Coordinates of C-alpha atoms in Angstrom, one line a residue:
M180 CA 0.1 0.0 -0.1
N181 CA 1.4 3.5 -0.9
W182 CA 1.4 6.0 2.0
N183 CA 2.8 9.0 0.2
W184 CA -0.6 10.6 -0.5
L185 CA -1.2 10.7 3.1
E186 CA 1.9 11.8 4.2
E187 CA 1.4 14.8 2.1
L188 CA -1.7 15.5 3.3
I189 CA -1.1 15.4 6.9
S190 CA 2.5 16.8 6.5
G191 CA 0.4 20.6 6.2
V192 CA -0.9 20.0 9.5
N193 CA 2.8 20.7 10.7
N194 CA 2.2 24.3 9.9
Y195 CA -0.4 24.9 12.0
S196 CA 0.6 22.4 15.0
T197 CA 1.6 22.9 18.7
V198 CA 4.9 21.1 19.7
F199 CA 2.7 18.4 21.0
G200 CA 1.0 18.5 17.3
R201 CA 4.7 17.9 15.7
V202 CA 5.3 15.0 18.3
W203 CA 2.1 13.5 17.3
L204 CA 3.0 13.8 13.5
S205 CA 6.5 12.1 14.2
V206 CA 5.4 9.3 16.1
V207 CA 2.5 8.3 13.6
F208 CA 4.7 8.3 10.7
V209 CA 7.9 7.5 11.9
F210 CA 7.0 4.5 14.4
R211 CA 3.5 3.6 13.0
V212 CA 3.3 4.2 9.3
L213 CA 7.0 3.6 8.5
V214 CA 7.0 0.4 10.7
F215 CA 3.7 -0.8 9.1
V216 CA 5.0 -0.5 5.8
V217 CA 8.6 -2.0 6.0
A218 CA 8.1 -4.5 8.7
A219 CA 4.8 -5.3 9.9
Q220 CA 3.4 -6.4 6.7
G221 CA 6.3 -9.0 6.2
V222 CA 5.7 -10.4 9.5
W223 CA 2.2 -11.2 8.9
S224 CA 2.1 -11.9 5.3
D225 CA 2.2 -16.0 6.1
E226 CA -0.2 -15.7 9.0
S227 CA -2.8 -17.7 6.8
K228 CA -0.7 -20.3 5.1
D229 CA 1.4 -20.9 8.2
F230 CA -1.3 -21.3 10.4
I231 CA -1.1 -25.6 10.9
C232 CA -3.7 -27.6 12.8
N233 CA -2.7 -31.5 13.4
T234 CA -5.4 -32.5 11.4
L235 CA -6.5 -33.5 7.8
Q236 CA -10.2 -32.7 8.0
P237 CA -10.7 -30.4 5.1
G238 CA -12.0 -27.2 6.4
C239 CA -11.0 -27.4 10.1
T240 CA -8.1 -25.7 9.5
N241 CA -9.8 -22.4 7.7
V242 CA -12.5 -22.2 10.4
C243 CA -10.1 -22.5 12.9
Y244 CA -7.9 -19.6 11.6
D245 CA -11.7 -17.8 11.1
H246 CA -12.1 -18.1 14.6
F247 CA -8.7 -17.0 16.1
F248 CA -8.0 -14.1 13.5
P249 CA -11.6 -12.7 12.7
I250 CA -9.7 -9.6 11.2
S251 CA -5.7 -9.3 10.4
H252 CA -3.6 -7.0 12.4
I253 CA -2.2 -5.5 9.5
R254 CA -6.1 -4.6 8.3
L255 CA -7.0 -3.7 11.7
W256 CA -3.8 -1.0 11.8
A257 CA -4.4 0.1 8.4
L258 CA -7.9 1.1 9.1
Q259 CA -6.7 2.7 12.8
L260 CA -4.0 4.5 10.7
I261 CA -6.8 6.0 8.2
F262 CA -9.4 7.0 11.0
V263 CA -6.7 8.6 13.2
T264 CA -5.0 10.6 10.3
C265 CA -8.5 11.8 8.8
P266 CA -9.0 14.2 11.4
S267 CA -6.2 16.3 11.1
L268 CA -7.5 17.0 7.3
M269 CA -10.3 19.0 9.0
V270 CA -7.5 21.7 10.2
V271 CA -6.2 21.6 6.6
A272 CA -9.7 22.1 4.9
H273 CA -10.5 24.7 7.7
V274 CA -7.0 26.8 6.7
K275 CA -7.5 26.5 3.0
Y276 CA -11.3 27.3 3.4
R277 CA -10.0 30.9 5.3
Q278 CA -7.6 31.4 2.9
M279 CA -9.7 31.3 -0.1
K280 CA -11.9 33.5 1.5
D281 CA -9.3 35.9 2.5
L282 CA -8.4 35.9 -1.1
K283 CA -11.9 36.5 -2.3
Y284 CA -12.3 39.3 0.3
T285 CA -9.1 41.2 -0.5
T286 CA -9.9 41.3 -4.4
T287 CA -13.3 42.9 -3.6
H288 CA -12.1 45.1 -0.9
E289 CA -9.0 46.8 -2.5
G290 CA -6.5 45.0 -0.8
K291 CA -7.7 44.5 2.9
H292 CA -7.4 41.1 4.5
L293 CA -10.3 39.6 6.2
Y294 CA -7.8 37.4 8.2
A295 CA -4.2 38.5 9.3
R296 CA -3.3 35.1 9.7
P297 CA -5.7 32.3 8.2
G298 CA -4.2 29.7 10.3
K299 CA -4.0 31.1 13.4
K300 CA -6.2 29.0 15.6
R301 CA -8.9 31.7 16.7
G302 CA -12.4 31.2 16.4
G303 CA -14.0 28.2 14.6
L304 CA -10.6 27.3 13.5
W305 CA -9.7 26.7 17.3
W306 CA -12.9 24.8 17.6
T307 CA -12.1 22.7 14.6
Y308 CA -8.5 21.7 15.8
L309 CA -9.8 20.8 19.3
V310 CA -12.6 18.5 18.0
S311 CA -9.6 16.8 15.9
L312 CA -7.8 16.1 18.8
I313 CA -10.8 14.6 20.3
L314 CA -11.6 12.6 17.4
K315 CA -7.8 11.3 17.0
A316 CA -7.6 10.1 20.4
S317 CA -11.1 8.5 20.3
F318 CA -10.0 6.6 17.8
D319 CA -6.9 5.3 18.8
A320 CA -8.3 4.2 22.1
G321 CA -11.0 2.6 20.2
F322 CA -8.9 0.7 18.2
L323 CA -7.1 -0.4 21.1
Y324 CA -10.1 -1.7 22.6
I325 CA -11.3 -3.7 19.7
L326 CA -7.6 -5.1 19.4
Y327 CA -7.4 -6.0 22.8
H328 CA -11.3 -7.5 22.9
I329 CA -11.2 -9.5 19.6
Y330 CA -7.6 -11.2 20.8
E331 CA -8.5 -11.2 24.3
G332 CA -5.2 -9.2 24.9
Y333 CA -2.3 -7.9 22.9
G334 CA -0.3 -11.2 23.1
L335 CA -0.3 -14.1 20.8
P336 CA -0.4 -17.8 22.1
R337 CA 2.0 -20.4 21.0
L338 CA -0.9 -23.0 21.1
S339 CA -4.3 -22.7 20.1
K340 CA -7.2 -25.6 20.7
C341 CA -10.1 -25.5 18.4
S342 CA -12.9 -27.9 18.4
L343 CA -15.5 -25.9 16.0
E344 CA -17.0 -28.2 13.0
P345 CA -16.2 -29.6 11.0
C346 CA -13.3 -30.2 13.3
P347 CA -13.5 -34.1 14.0
N348 CA -12.5 -33.3 17.8
T349 CA -10.5 -30.8 19.8
V350 CA -7.3 -29.9 17.5
D351 CA -4.2 -28.3 18.0
C352 CA -3.3 -25.3 16.0
Y353 CA 0.2 -23.6 15.6
I354 CA 0.9 -19.7 14.9
S355 CA 3.8 -18.7 12.7
R356 CA 6.2 -16.8 14.4
P357 CA 4.3 -15.5 17.5
T358 CA 6.6 -14.3 19.7
E359 CA 7.8 -11.8 17.1
K360 CA 4.3 -10.7 16.3
K361 CA 3.8 -10.4 19.8
I362 CA 6.6 -7.8 20.0
F363 CA 5.4 -5.8 16.8
T364 CA 1.8 -5.7 18.6
L365 CA 3.1 -4.5 21.4
F366 CA 5.2 -1.8 19.5
M367 CA 2.1 -0.5 17.8
V368 CA -0.2 -0.7 21.0
V369 CA 2.8 1.6 22.8
S370 CA 3.0 3.7 20.1
S371 CA -0.7 4.3 19.6
A372 CA -0.7 5.0 23.9
V373 CA 2.0 7.8 22.9
C374 CA -0.4 9.4 20.6
I375 CA -3.5 9.6 22.6
L376 CA -0.9 10.6 25.5
M377 CA 0.2 13.5 23.0
C378 CA -3.2 14.5 22.1
I379 CA -4.6 14.7 25.7
C380 CA -1.6 17.2 26.5
E381 CA -2.4 19.2 23.4
M382 CA -5.9 19.4 24.6
V383 CA -5.1 20.6 27.6
Y384 CA -2.2 22.8 26.7
F385 CA -5.4 24.4 24.3
I386 CA -7.8 24.6 26.9
C387 CA -5.5 26.4 29.7
K388 CA -4.5 28.8 27.2
K389 CA -8.1 29.7 26.3
V390 CA -8.9 29.9 29.7
K391 CA -6.0 32.1 30.9
K392 CA -6.9 34.3 27.6
L393 CA -10.3 34.4 28.7
I394 CA -9.5 35.6 32.2
K395 CA -6.8 38.0 31.1
R396 CA -9.3 39.7 28.9
K397 CA -11.8 40.0 31.8
I398 CA -9.4 41.4 34.2
D399 CA -8.3 44.0 31.7
A400 CA -11.9 45.1 31.2
D401 CA -12.6 45.1 34.8
R402 CA -9.4 47.7 35.1
K403 CA -10.9 49.7 32.1
A404 CA -14.2 50.1 33.4
F405 CA -12.6 51.0 36.9
A406 CA -10.5 53.6 35.5
E407 CA -13.4 55.0 33.3
S408 CA -15.7 55.1 36.2
H409 CA -12.9 57.2 38.4
E410 CA -12.3 59.8 35.3
L411 CA -16.1 60.4 35.5
K412 CA -16.4 61.7 39.2
P413 CA -17.0 65.3 39.2
L414 CA -14.2 67.8 39.9
S415 CA -14.3 70.8 42.1
T416 CA -14.3 73.9 40.8
P417 CA -12.3 76.9 41.0
H418 CA -14.7 79.0 43.2
S419 CA -14.5 76.2 45.6
R420 CA -10.9 75.6 45.5
H421 CA -10.7 79.4 46.0
K422 CA -13.3 79.4 49.4
S423 CA -11.4 76.5 50.8
R424 CA -8.2 78.5 50.7
S425 CA -9.7 81.7 51.9
S426 CA -11.1 80.0 54.8
L427 CA -7.4 78.6 55.9
R428 CA -5.7 82.0 55.0
V429 CA -3.7 83.8 57.9
D430 CA -2.6 87.2 58.4
P431 CA 0.9 87.1 57.4
T432 CA 1.7 89.8 60.1
V433 CA 0.7 87.7 63.1
S434 CA 3.7 86.0 64.7
I435 CA 4.3 82.4 65.3
Q436 CA 3.9 83.0 69.3
N437 CA 0.7 85.0 68.7
L438 CA -0.9 82.4 66.8
S439 CA 0.1 79.9 68.9
N440 CA -1.7 81.9 72.1
S441 CA -4.7 82.8 69.9
K442 CA -5.3 79.3 69.4
T443 CA -5.1 78.6 73.1
E444 CA -7.5 80.9 74.1
E445 CA -10.0 79.6 71.6
A446 CA -9.6 76.2 73.0
P447 CA -12.2 75.0 75.5
T448 CA -11.1 74.8 79.0
M449 CA -11.2 71.2 80.4
K450 CA -11.7 70.6 84.0

């Protein structure tokens, strides 16, 4: 399967992602897509023909194989990668829509721009990016649960016993290279868990940054309203200031000693 088209499309998200988003892209393409294409497909290429049961009953091996492997790991991981990477295309499509809208606005309004930076995560693009993170984490978690539920764990047994029809009795079936397949399965599971962790960290970062910005905006609005309310208070008139000054005016010819004596005489006597 050729994954070049997927890499070209999703790599555009790198221009609009945070540090966590870039780590997520690196894990997806280096530790999941490349490992899937280069190694995992070769490991599971012989899973059907090398699944052997100790019976010559026609159809027994095929029935037992279908029972133990209802869906191939490779096909399940291919679906998982497609579902996980598709939400990132929502962000790319939204940015392209903004760019086209800004270009149309510029041509009709004499060079003015509708968006200063179309890739800036504000307004609807912020919600689109957040929804894409939620979908990516949900798809990864869902496929991990499906893999665990189908195979009753992330390991592969060396020996499986099957008693389904048309098998004449309980037969022993052997899986080809179970240890190697278990290692690759655990590797893909850990890679998916890291991707989920990166999505959760990015969601927390986005939400905290948004809350911090809203709190700062509210504080600035409160300060502005407080300053405007104080500026609207009535100021004292020149007449009132002159009157207050005249009431406190003292005869300059009066000495300090006479002034203190006069204050002493005006003060009421205390018994």
